[in-house]
Coordinates of N, CA, C and O in Angstrom, one line a residue:
X1 N -60.9 -73.5 1.2 CA -60.4 -73.1 0.4 C -58.6 -73.3 -0.1 O -57.8 -73.3 0.7
X2 N -58.5 -73.6 -1.8 CA -57.4 -74.2 -2.0 C -55.5 -73.1 -2.1 O -55.2 -73.2 -2.1
X3 N -56.6 -71.8 -2.0 CA -55.4 -70.3 -1.6 C -55.2 -69.9 -0.6 O -56.8 -69.5 0.0
X4 N -54.3 -70.4 0.5 CA -54.0 -69.8 1.7 C -53.1 -68.1 1.8 O -52.1 -68.6 0.2
X5 N -53.3 -66.8 2.8 CA -53.3 -66.3 2.9 C -52.4 -66.7 3.4 O -52.8 -66.7 5.3
X6 N -50.8 -65.7 3.4 CA -49.8 -66.1 4.4 C -49.4 -64.0 4.9 O -48.5 -64.1 5.1
X7 N -50.6 -63.8 4.6 CA -50.1 -62.1 4.6 C -49.5 -61.8 6.3 O -48.7 -61.4 6.4
X8 N -50.2 -62.3 6.7 CA -50.3 -61.8 8.4 C -48.5 -62.8 8.7 O -48.0 -61.8 9.7
X9 N -48.5 -64.0 8.7 CA -46.7 -64.2 8.5 C -45.8 -63.4 8.3 O -44.5 -62.6 8.8
X10 N -46.0 -62.8 6.8 CA -45.0 -62.4 6.4 C -45.4 -60.9 6.9 O -44.4 -60.1 7.3
X11 N -46.1 -60.1 7.7 CA -46.3 -58.7 8.3 C -45.3 -59.4 10.0 O -44.4 -58.6 10.4
X12 N -45.5 -60.3 10.3 CA -45.1 -60.3 11.7 C -43.0 -60.8 11.7 O -42.4 -60.3 11.9
X13 N -43.2 -61.2 10.3 CA -41.8 -61.6 9.8 C -41.2 -60.6 10.0 O -39.3 -60.3 9.6
X14 N -42.1 -59.1 9.2 CA -41.3 -57.8 9.1 C -41.3 -57.1 9.5 O -41.2 -55.7 10.0
X15 N -42.7 -57.5 11.3 CA -42.5 -56.5 12.2 C -43.3 -54.9 11.9 O -42.5 -53.9 12.4
X16 N -44.1 -55.5 11.0 CA -45.0 -54.8 10.1 C -46.4 -54.4 11.1 O -46.9 -55.0 11.1
X17 N -47.4 -53.1 11.8 CA -48.0 -54.1 11.6 C -49.8 -53.1 10.9 O -49.3 -52.4 9.8
X18 N -50.5 -53.9 10.9 CA -51.1 -53.4 10.2 C -52.3 -52.2 9.8 O -52.0 -51.4 8.6
X19 N -51.5 -51.4 10.7 CA -52.3 -49.9 11.1 C -51.3 -49.3 9.6 O -51.1 -48.9 8.6
X20 N -50.3 -50.0 9.7 CA -48.9 -48.7 9.8 C -49.0 -49.6 7.6 O -48.6 -49.0 7.3
X21 N -49.0 -50.3 7.8 CA -48.9 -50.7 6.1 C -50.1 -50.6 5.6 O -49.8 -50.9 3.5
X22 N -51.5 -50.8 6.1 CA -52.4 -50.9 5.7 C -52.4 -48.7 4.6 O -52.7 -47.7 3.6
X23 N -52.1 -48.0 5.4 CA -51.0 -46.4 5.4 C -50.3 -45.9 4.3 O -50.9 -45.8 3.0
X24 N -49.6 -47.2 4.4 CA -48.3 -47.6 2.9 C -48.8 -47.5 1.2 O -48.5 -47.5 0.5
X25 N -49.5 -48.1 1.6 CA -50.0 -49.2 0.0 C -51.9 -48.3 -0.5 O -52.0 -49.0 -1.0
X26 N -52.1 -47.8 0.5 CA -53.4 -47.5 0.8 C -55.1 -47.6 0.7 O -55.9 -47.1 -0.6
X27 N -54.2 -48.4 1.6 CA -56.2 -48.7 1.8 C -56.4 -49.1 3.2 O -56.0 -48.7 4.0
X28 N -57.6 -49.1 3.6 CA -58.7 -49.1 5.0 C -57.4 -50.6 5.7 O -57.2 -51.5 5.7
X29 N -57.1 -49.6 6.7 CA -57.5 -51.5 7.9 C -58.0 -52.7 7.9 O -57.4 -53.3 8.2
X30 N -59.7 -52.2 7.7 CA -61.1 -53.1 7.4 C -60.2 -53.5 6.4 O -60.4 -55.5 6.9
X31 N -59.9 -53.6 5.3 CA -59.4 -54.9 4.1 C -59.2 -55.1 4.2 O -58.4 -55.8 3.9
X32 N -57.5 -54.7 4.8 CA -56.4 -55.4 4.8 C -56.4 -56.8 6.1 O -56.0 -57.9 6.0
X33 N -57.5 -56.4 7.0 CA -57.4 -57.8 7.8 C -58.6 -58.4 7.1 O -58.2 -59.8 7.6
X34 N -59.5 -57.8 6.5 CA -60.1 -58.8 5.0 C -59.0 -60.4 4.4 O -59.9 -61.2 4.4
X35 N -58.2 -58.7 4.0 CA -57.4 -60.3 2.7 C -56.5 -61.2 3.9 O -56.2 -61.9 3.4
X36 N -56.3 -60.1 5.1 CA -55.2 -61.3 5.8 C -56.5 -62.4 6.3 O -55.8 -63.1 6.3
X37 N -57.7 -62.5 6.7 CA -57.9 -63.7 7.0 C -58.7 -64.1 6.3 O -59.5 -65.0 5.9
X38 N -58.0 -63.5 5.0 CA -58.5 -64.9 3.8 C -60.2 -64.1 3.8 O -60.7 -65.5 3.4
X39 N -60.4 -64.0 3.5 CA -62.4 -63.3 3.7 C -62.6 -62.4 2.3 O -64.0 -62.2 2.1
X40 N -61.7 -62.0 1.7 CA -61.9 -61.7 0.3 C -61.2 -62.6 -0.8 O -61.0 -64.3 -0.8
X41 N -61.8 -62.5 -2.0 CA -62.5 -62.8 -3.0 C -61.1 -62.9 -4.5 O -61.0 -63.5 -4.8
X42 N -60.9 -61.3 -4.2 CA -59.9 -61.6 -4.9 C -58.9 -60.2 -3.9 O -59.1 -59.6 -3.7
X43 N -57.7 -59.7 -5.5 CA -57.3 -59.4 -4.9 C -56.3 -58.4 -6.3 O -55.7 -59.0 -7.4
X44 N -56.6 -57.1 -6.3 CA -56.5 -55.9 -7.3 C -54.3 -56.4 -7.0 O -54.1 -56.7 -6.0
X45 N -54.0 -56.6 -9.0 CA -52.4 -56.6 -8.8 C -51.7 -55.7 -8.3 O -50.4 -56.1 -7.7
X46 N -52.2 -54.8 -8.5 CA -51.8 -53.3 -7.9 C -51.9 -52.6 -6.2 O -51.0 -52.4 -6.2
X47 N -52.5 -54.0 -5.6 CA -52.3 -53.5 -4.2 C -51.5 -54.6 -4.4 O -51.4 -54.3 -3.1
X48 N -51.3 -55.7 -4.5 CA -50.2 -57.3 -4.4 C -48.7 -56.2 -4.9 O -48.0 -56.9 -3.9
X49 N -48.5 -55.9 -5.4 CA -47.3 -55.4 -6.3 C -47.6 -54.5 -5.3 O -45.6 -54.3 -4.4
X50 N -47.3 -53.8 -4.5 CA -46.7 -52.8 -2.9 C -47.6 -53.9 -1.9 O -46.1 -52.8 -0.9
X51 N -47.9 -54.6 -1.9 CA -47.3 -55.4 -0.4 C -46.4 -55.8 -0.8 O -46.0 -56.0 0.3
X52 N -46.0 -56.7 -1.5 CA -44.9 -57.0 -2.4 C -43.4 -55.8 -1.6 O -42.5 -56.4 -1.1
X53 N -43.6 -54.8 -2.1 CA -42.7 -53.7 -2.6 C -42.2 -53.3 -0.5 O -41.2 -53.3 -0.7
X54 N -43.2 -52.7 0.1 CA -43.2 -52.7 1.1 C -42.6 -54.3 2.2 O -41.3 -53.8 2.9
X55 N -43.2 -55.1 2.1 CA -42.8 -56.4 2.4 C -41.4 -56.8 2.1 O -40.9 -58.1 2.7
X56 N -40.9 -56.2 1.5 CA -39.4 -57.2 0.5 C -40.1 -58.2 0.7 O -39.3 -59.0 0.4
X57 N -41.1 -58.6 -0.1 CA -41.1 -60.8 -0.7 C -41.3 -60.8 -1.8 O -42.0 -59.4 -3.0
X58 N -41.8 -61.7 -2.2 CA -43.0 -62.6 -3.9 C -44.0 -62.5 -3.7 O -44.5 -63.1 -2.1
X59 N -45.1 -62.1 -4.9 CA -46.2 -62.6 -4.4 C -46.7 -64.4 -4.3 O -47.4 -64.5 -3.0
X60 N -45.4 -65.2 -4.0 CA -45.5 -66.2 -3.4 C -45.1 -67.0 -1.9 O -46.0 -68.0 -1.5
X61 N -45.0 -65.6 -1.9 CA -44.8 -65.8 0.2 C -45.8 -65.4 0.4 O -46.1 -65.0 2.0
X62 N -46.9 -64.8 0.1 CA -48.1 -64.1 0.6 C -49.8 -65.0 0.2 O -49.9 -66.0 1.2
X63 N -49.6 -65.5 -1.0 CA -50.8 -67.0 -2.1 C -50.0 -67.7 -2.0 O -48.7 -68.2 -2.5
X64 N -50.3 -68.9 -1.1 CA -50.2 -70.0 -1.6 C -50.9 -71.2 -1.7 O -52.3 -71.0 -1.3
X65 N -51.0 -72.1 -3.0 CA -51.6 -72.3 -3.0 C -51.6 -73.9 -3.0 O -51.0 -74.5 -2.7
X66 N -53.2 -74.5 -1.7 CA -52.8 -76.3 -1.1 C -53.6 -76.7 -1.8 O -54.9 -76.4 -1.9
X67 N -53.3 -78.0 -2.0 CA -54.2 -79.0 -3.2 C -55.3 -79.6 -2.2 O -54.9 -80.1 -0.7
X68 N -56.2 -79.5 -2.6 CA -57.7 -79.8 -1.7 C -58.3 -80.3 -2.5 O -58.4 -79.8 -4.1
X69 N -59.6 -80.6 -2.4 CA -61.1 -80.6 -3.1 C -61.4 -78.9 -3.0 O -61.2 -77.8 -2.5
X70 N -61.9 -78.6 -4.9 CA -61.7 -77.6 -5.2 C -63.3 -77.6 -5.3 O -64.1 -78.4 -5.8
X71 N -63.9 -76.3 -4.5 CA -65.5 -76.0 -4.3 C -65.5 -75.2 -5.3 O -65.4 -73.5 -5.2
X72 N -66.3 -75.2 -6.5 CA -66.5 -74.1 -7.0 C -67.6 -73.3 -7.0 O -67.4 -71.6 -7.5
X73 N -68.2 -73.6 -6.3 CA -69.2 -72.3 -5.0 C -68.7 -71.4 -4.0 O -69.2 -71.3 -3.5
X74 N -67.2 -71.6 -3.4 CA -67.1 -71.2 -2.7 C -66.5 -69.8 -3.1 O -66.3 -69.4 -4.5

């Protein structure tokens, strides 16, 4: 997958647990876990905005494009 989710890295840098972040942004711990482990196909901008606000970071700190083969079926 060409988009890598670095949410876990940012959470570790900010020393915040999944349960706390999920509560602050208003999603379930399960959905946060799916996002952190790149198991989702998309994210709402409003959710991304809340994550960036809480973690005091930019969207590019969380989402990274990695050059590689594009698989349109993925």
